[in-house]
Structures are given as structure tokens and as C-alpha cells.
mmCIF file of C-alpha atoms and ligand atoms in Angstrom:
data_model
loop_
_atom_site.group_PDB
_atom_site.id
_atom_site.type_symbol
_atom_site.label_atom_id
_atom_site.label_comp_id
_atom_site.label_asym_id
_atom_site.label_seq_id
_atom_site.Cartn_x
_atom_site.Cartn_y
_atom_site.Cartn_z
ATOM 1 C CA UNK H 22 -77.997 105.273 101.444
ATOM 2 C CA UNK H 23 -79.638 108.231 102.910
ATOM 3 C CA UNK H 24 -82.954 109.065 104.739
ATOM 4 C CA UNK H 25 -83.885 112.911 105.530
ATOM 5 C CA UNK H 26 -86.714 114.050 107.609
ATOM 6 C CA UNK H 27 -87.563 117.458 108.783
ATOM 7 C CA UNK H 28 -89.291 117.365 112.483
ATOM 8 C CA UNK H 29 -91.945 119.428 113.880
ATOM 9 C CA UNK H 30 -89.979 121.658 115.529
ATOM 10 C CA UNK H 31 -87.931 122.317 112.006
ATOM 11 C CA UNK H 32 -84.645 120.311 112.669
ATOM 12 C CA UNK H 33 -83.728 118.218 110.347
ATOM 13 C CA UNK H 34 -82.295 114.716 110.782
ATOM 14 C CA UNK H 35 -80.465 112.776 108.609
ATOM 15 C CA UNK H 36 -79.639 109.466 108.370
ATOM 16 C CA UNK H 37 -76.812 108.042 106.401
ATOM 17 C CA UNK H 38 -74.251 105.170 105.734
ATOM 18 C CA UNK H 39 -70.633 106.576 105.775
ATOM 19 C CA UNK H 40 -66.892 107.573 106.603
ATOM 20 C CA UNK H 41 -67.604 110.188 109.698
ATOM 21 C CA UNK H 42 -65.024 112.142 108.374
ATOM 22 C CA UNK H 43 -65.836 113.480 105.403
ATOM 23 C CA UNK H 44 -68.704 114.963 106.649
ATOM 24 C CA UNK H 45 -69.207 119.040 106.133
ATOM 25 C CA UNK H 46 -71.733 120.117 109.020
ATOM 26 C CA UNK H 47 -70.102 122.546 111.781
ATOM 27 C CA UNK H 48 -69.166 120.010 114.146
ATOM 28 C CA UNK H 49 -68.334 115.937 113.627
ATOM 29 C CA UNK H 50 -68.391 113.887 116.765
ATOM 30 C CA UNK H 51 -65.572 111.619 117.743
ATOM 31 C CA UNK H 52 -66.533 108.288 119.838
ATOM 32 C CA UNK H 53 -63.619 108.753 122.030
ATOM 33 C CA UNK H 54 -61.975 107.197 125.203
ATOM 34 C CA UNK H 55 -61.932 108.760 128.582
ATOM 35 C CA UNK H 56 -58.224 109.710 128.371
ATOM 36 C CA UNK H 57 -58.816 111.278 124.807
ATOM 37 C CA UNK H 58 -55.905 109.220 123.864
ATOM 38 C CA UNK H 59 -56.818 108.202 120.631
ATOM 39 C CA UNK H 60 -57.657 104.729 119.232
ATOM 40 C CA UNK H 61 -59.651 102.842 116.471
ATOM 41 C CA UNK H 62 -62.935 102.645 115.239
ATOM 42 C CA UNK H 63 -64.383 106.433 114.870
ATOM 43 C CA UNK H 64 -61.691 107.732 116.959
ATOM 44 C CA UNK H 65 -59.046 106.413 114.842
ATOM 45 C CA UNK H 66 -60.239 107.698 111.704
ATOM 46 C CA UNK H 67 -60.600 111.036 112.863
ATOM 47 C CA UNK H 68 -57.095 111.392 114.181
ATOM 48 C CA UNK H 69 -55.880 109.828 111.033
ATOM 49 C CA UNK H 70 -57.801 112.274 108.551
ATOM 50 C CA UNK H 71 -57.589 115.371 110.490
ATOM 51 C CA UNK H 72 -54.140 115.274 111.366
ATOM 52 C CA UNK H 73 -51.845 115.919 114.745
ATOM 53 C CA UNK H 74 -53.100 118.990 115.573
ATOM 54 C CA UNK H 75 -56.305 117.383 116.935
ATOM 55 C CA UNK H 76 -54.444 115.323 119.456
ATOM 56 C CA UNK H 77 -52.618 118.235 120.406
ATOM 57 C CA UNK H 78 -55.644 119.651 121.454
ATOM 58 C CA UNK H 79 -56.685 116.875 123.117
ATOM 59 C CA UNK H 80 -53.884 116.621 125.621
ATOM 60 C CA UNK H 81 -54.490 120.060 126.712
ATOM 61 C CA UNK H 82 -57.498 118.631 128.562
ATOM 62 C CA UNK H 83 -55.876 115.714 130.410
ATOM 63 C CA UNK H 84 -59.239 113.376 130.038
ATOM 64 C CA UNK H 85 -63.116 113.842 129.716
ATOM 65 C CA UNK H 86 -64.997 111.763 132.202
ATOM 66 C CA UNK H 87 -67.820 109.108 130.437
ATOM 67 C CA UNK H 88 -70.894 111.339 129.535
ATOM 68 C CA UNK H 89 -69.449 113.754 128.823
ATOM 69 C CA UNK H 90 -67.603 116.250 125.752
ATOM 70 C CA UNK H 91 -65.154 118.300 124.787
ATOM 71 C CA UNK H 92 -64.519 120.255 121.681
ATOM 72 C CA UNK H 93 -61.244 120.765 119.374
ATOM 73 C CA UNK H 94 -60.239 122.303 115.982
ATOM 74 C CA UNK H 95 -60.846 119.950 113.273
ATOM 75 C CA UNK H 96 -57.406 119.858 111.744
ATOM 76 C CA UNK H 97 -57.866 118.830 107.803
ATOM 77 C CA UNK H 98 -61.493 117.333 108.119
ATOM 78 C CA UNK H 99 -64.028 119.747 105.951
ATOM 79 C CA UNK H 100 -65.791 120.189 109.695
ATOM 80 C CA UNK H 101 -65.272 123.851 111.731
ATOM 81 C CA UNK H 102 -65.194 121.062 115.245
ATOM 82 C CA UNK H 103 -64.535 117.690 116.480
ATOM 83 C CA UNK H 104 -66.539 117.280 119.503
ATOM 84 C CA UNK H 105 -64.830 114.431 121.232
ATOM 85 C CA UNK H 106 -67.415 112.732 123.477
ATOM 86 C CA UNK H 107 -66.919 109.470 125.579
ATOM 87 C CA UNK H 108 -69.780 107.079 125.383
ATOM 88 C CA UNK H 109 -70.159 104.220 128.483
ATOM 89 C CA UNK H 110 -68.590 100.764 127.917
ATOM 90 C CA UNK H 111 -71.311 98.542 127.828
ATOM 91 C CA UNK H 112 -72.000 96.831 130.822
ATOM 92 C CA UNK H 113 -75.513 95.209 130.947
ATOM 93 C CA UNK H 114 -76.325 97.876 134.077
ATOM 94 C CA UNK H 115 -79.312 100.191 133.970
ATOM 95 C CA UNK H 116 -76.550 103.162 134.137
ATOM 96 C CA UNK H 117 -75.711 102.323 130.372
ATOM 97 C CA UNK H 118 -78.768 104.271 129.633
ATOM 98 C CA UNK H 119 -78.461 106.830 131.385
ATOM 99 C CA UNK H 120 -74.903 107.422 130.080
ATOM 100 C CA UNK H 121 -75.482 107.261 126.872
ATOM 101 C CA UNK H 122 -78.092 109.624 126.481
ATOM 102 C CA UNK H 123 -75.964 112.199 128.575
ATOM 103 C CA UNK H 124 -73.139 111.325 126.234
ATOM 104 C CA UNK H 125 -75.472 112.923 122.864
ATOM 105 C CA UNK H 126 -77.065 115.856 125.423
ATOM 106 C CA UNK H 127 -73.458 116.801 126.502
ATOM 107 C CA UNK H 128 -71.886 116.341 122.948
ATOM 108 C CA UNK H 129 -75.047 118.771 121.634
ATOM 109 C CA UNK H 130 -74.114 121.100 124.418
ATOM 110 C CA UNK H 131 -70.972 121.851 123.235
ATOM 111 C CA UNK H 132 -72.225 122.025 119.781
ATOM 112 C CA UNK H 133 -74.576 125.663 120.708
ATOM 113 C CA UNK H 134 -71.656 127.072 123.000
ATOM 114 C CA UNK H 135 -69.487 126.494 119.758
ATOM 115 C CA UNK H 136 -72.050 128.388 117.731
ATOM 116 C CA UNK H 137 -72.484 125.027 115.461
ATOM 117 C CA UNK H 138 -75.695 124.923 113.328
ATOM 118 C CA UNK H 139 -75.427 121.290 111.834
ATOM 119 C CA UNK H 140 -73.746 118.307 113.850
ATOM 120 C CA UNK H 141 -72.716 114.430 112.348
ATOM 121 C CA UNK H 142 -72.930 111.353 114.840
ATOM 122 C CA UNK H 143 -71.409 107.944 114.921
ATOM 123 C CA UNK H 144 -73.534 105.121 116.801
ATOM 124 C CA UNK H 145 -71.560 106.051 119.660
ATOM 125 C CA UNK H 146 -70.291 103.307 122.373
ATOM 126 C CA UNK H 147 -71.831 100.220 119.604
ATOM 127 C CA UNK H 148 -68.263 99.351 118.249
ATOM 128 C CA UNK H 149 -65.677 98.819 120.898
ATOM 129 C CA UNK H 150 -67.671 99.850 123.344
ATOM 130 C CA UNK H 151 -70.730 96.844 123.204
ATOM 131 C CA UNK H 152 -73.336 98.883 123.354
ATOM 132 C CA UNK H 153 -76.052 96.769 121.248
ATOM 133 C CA UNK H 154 -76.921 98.882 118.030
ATOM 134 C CA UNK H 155 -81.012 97.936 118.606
ATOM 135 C CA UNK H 156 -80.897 99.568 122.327
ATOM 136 C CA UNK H 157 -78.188 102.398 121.404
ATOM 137 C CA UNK H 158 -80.020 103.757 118.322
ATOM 138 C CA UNK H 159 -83.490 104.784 120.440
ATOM 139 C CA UNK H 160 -81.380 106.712 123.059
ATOM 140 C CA UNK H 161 -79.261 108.135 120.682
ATOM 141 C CA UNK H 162 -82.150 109.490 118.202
ATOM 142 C CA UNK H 163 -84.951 110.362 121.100
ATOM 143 C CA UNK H 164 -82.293 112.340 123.132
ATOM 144 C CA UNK H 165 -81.197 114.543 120.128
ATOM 145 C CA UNK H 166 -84.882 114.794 119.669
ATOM 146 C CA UNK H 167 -85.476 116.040 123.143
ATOM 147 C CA UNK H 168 -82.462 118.443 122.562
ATOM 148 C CA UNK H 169 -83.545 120.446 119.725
ATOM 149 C CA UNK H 170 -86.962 120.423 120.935
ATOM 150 C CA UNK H 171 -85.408 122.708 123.435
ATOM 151 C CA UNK H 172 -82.519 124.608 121.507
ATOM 152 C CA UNK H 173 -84.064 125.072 117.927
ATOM 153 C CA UNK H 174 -80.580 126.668 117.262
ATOM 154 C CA UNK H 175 -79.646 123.599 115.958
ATOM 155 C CA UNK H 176 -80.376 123.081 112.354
ATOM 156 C CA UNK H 177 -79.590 120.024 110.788
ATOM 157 C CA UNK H 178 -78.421 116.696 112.736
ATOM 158 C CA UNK H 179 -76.884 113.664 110.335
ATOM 159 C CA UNK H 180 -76.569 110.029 112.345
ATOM 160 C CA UNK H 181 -73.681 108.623 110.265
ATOM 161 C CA UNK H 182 -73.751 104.725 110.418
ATOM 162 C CA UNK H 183 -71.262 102.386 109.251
ATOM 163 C CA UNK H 184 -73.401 99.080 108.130
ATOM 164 C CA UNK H 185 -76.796 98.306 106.564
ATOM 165 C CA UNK H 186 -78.124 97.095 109.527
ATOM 166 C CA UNK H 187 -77.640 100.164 111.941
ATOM 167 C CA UNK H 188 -78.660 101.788 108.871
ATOM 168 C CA UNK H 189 -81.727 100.211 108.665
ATOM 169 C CA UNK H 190 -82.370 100.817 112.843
ATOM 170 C CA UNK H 191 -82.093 103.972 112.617
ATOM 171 C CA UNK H 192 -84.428 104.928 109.161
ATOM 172 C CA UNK H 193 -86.649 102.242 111.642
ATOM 173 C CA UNK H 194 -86.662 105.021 114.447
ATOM 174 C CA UNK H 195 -86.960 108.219 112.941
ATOM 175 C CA UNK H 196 -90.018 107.154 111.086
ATOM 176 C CA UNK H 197 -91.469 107.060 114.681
ATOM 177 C CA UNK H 198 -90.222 110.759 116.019
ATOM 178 C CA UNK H 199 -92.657 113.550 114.941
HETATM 179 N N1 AR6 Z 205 -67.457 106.657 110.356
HETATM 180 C C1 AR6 Z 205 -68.647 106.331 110.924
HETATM 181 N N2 AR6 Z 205 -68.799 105.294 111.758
HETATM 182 C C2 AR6 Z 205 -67.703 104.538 112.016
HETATM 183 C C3 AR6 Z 205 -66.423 104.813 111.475
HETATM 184 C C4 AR6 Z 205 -66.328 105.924 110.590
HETATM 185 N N3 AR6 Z 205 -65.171 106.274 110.019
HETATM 186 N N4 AR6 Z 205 -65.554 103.888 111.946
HETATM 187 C C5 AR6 Z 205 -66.249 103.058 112.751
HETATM 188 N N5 AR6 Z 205 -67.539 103.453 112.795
HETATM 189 P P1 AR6 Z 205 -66.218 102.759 117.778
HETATM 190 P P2 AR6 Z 205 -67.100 103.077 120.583
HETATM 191 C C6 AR6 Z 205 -68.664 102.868 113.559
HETATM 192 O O1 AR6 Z 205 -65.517 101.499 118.120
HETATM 193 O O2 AR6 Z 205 -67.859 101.808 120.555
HETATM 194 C C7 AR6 Z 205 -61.922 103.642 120.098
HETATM 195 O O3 AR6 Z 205 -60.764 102.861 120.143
HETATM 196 C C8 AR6 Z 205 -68.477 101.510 114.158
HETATM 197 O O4 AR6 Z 205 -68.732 100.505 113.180
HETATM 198 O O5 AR6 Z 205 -65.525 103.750 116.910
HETATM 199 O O6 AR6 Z 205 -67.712 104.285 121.217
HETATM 200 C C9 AR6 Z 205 -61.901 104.809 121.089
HETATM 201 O O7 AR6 Z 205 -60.584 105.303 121.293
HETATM 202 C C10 AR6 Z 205 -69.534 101.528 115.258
HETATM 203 O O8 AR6 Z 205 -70.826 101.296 114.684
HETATM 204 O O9 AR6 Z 205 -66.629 103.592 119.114
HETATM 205 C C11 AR6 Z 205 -62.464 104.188 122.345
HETATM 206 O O10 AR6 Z 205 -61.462 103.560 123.104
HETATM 207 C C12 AR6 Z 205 -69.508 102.967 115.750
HETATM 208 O O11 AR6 Z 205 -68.869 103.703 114.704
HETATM 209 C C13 AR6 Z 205 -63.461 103.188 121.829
HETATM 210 O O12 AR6 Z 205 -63.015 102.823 120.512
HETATM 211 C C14 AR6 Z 205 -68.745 103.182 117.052
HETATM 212 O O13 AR6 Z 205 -67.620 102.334 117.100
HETATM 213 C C15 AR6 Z 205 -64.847 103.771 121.705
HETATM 214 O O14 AR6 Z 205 -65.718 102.743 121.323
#
């Protein structure tokens, strides 16, 4: 399934049920942990399909605190970038929020210093993590909404979900941005 929508300021977002990983825009990004040690979920998929060379990477940086992003070589995947961000585990606390959105404005950061036009999303930190899909998918969409208000450099965004229902939350949502 697949819903496309360009936005006023001439992004466009897409919104899609799939494997993360076969997905061909610039940059894929990985819902990792804070030690960037690898997992399941997202984060085990991409190691899997890209290869060891990722994780290789990934050591290099000795962690990423929650919020926040770093970026590695994609290995095999068709993408130029993994952009392995670390989403909050959910804790019921108004700083969930907050962390969350940072997580999608820092992952986006790294995106425009690594000259990526086009970027794929998982429902980040709604799998292992707790976050509930119905308050994640707002934050998620409205920040990267917010962001290329701001940085039209980026082109084309694709929210890559995993089930029907986030699916569905998410088609729900962008109806509403302009
Ligand atoms: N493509 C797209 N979405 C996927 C895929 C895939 N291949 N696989 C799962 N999802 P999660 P988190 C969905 O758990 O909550 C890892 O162990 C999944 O159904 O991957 O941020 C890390 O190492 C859910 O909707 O990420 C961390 O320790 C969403 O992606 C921890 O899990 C996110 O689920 C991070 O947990």
C-alpha cells in the first residue's frame, strides 16, 4: 500500500507498508539502541541485509546518546546511508515527546550534512521501544514537516510502516499537513 503527497513547500512524503531495507532514497534510518550495538526489529534487519561493514562503522562511535544520530555507509542495502538514530524508550513522561521529535530533527540533520535528497523512516521507538503508534505517528510526521519547511533541500521523505494499522495512522495524518 502506498500514499504520496506533495506539500506546499514541494517535499514530498510518502507513506508506505514495507521491509526498510530495500528502500532506494539517499539515506534509510535505523531505529537503533544507544550503544549502536545492534538488535532486532529495524535494527536487526538492517545489520542483517547490509552486511558487517555497517557495524564496523558503528563501533567507531562508541554510542549515540537518545535523540540523537549518527550516519554510516550502507554496506549492501540499495541506500548511499544508514542514519542510525536512537528513539526514547517509552516511559509515559512528558520527555517522550520531546525526544522523539528530536530523534526525526537530528536524524534529518544528518541527512543535509550528508548531502541526502530523499530519506526512508521506520515508526521509530513503537516496536521495542513502547512508544504507542497513535501518539508516535503525529510527532514523527509534524516534525519532518517542520524540518523541510526550513531546509527545502530535502526532496522526498517515505515513512515506511510495517502493519495496516500504522499504515492507516499515518495516510490518517498526512491528509491533515498542508
Ligand atoms: N522495516 C520497516 N519497519 C520495521 C521493520 C522493517 N524491516 N522491522 C520492524 N519494523 P523496532 P524501536 C517496525 O523494535 O521500537 C532494536 O532491538 C516495527 O514493527 O525496530 O525503536 C534496537 O536495537 C515497529 O513498528 O524499533 C533497539 O534496542 C517499528 O519498526 C530497539 O529495538 C520500530 O520497531 C529499538 O526499538
Amino acid at each position: 500500500m502506498i500514499r504520496r503527497k506533495t506539500l506546499e513547500c514541494g517535499t514530498l512524503f510518502v507513506v508506505l507498508t514495507g521491509d526498510i531495507t530495500a528502500q532506494a532514497t539517499d539515506a534509510i534510518v535505523n531505529a537503533a539502541n544507544s550503544r549502536l550495538a545492534g538488535g532486532g526489529g529495524v535494527d536487526g534487519a538492517i545489520h542483517a541485509k547490509g552486511g558487517p561493514e555497517i557495524m564496523a562503522e558503528c563501533r567507531k562511535f562508541g554510542g549515540c546518546p537518545t535523540g540523537y544520530a549518527v550516519v554510516t555507509g550502507a554496506g549492501r542495502l540499495k541506500a548511499k546511508h544508514v542514519i542510525h538514530a536512537v528513539g526514547p524508550i517509552y516511559s509515559g513522561l512528558t520527555d517522550d515527546a520531546r525526544l522523539l521529535a528530536l530523534t526525526y530533527k537530528k536524524s534529518l540533520e544528518c541527512a543535509v550534512k550528508s548531502g541526502c535528497k530523499s530519506v526512508s523512516f521506520p515508526s521509530i521507538s513503537t516496536g521495542a521501544y513502547g512508544y504507542p503508534p497513535a501518539d508516535a505517528c503525529p510527532i514523527a510526521m509534524k516534525t519532518c514537516h517542520d524540518f523541510v519547511n526550513d531546509n527545502p533541500v530535502i526532496e522526498e521523505i517515505h515513512f515506511v510502516l510495517f502493519s495496516d494499522p500504522d499504515f492507516a495512522l499515518y495516510v490518517e495524518q498526512l491528509e491533515e499537513l498542508k
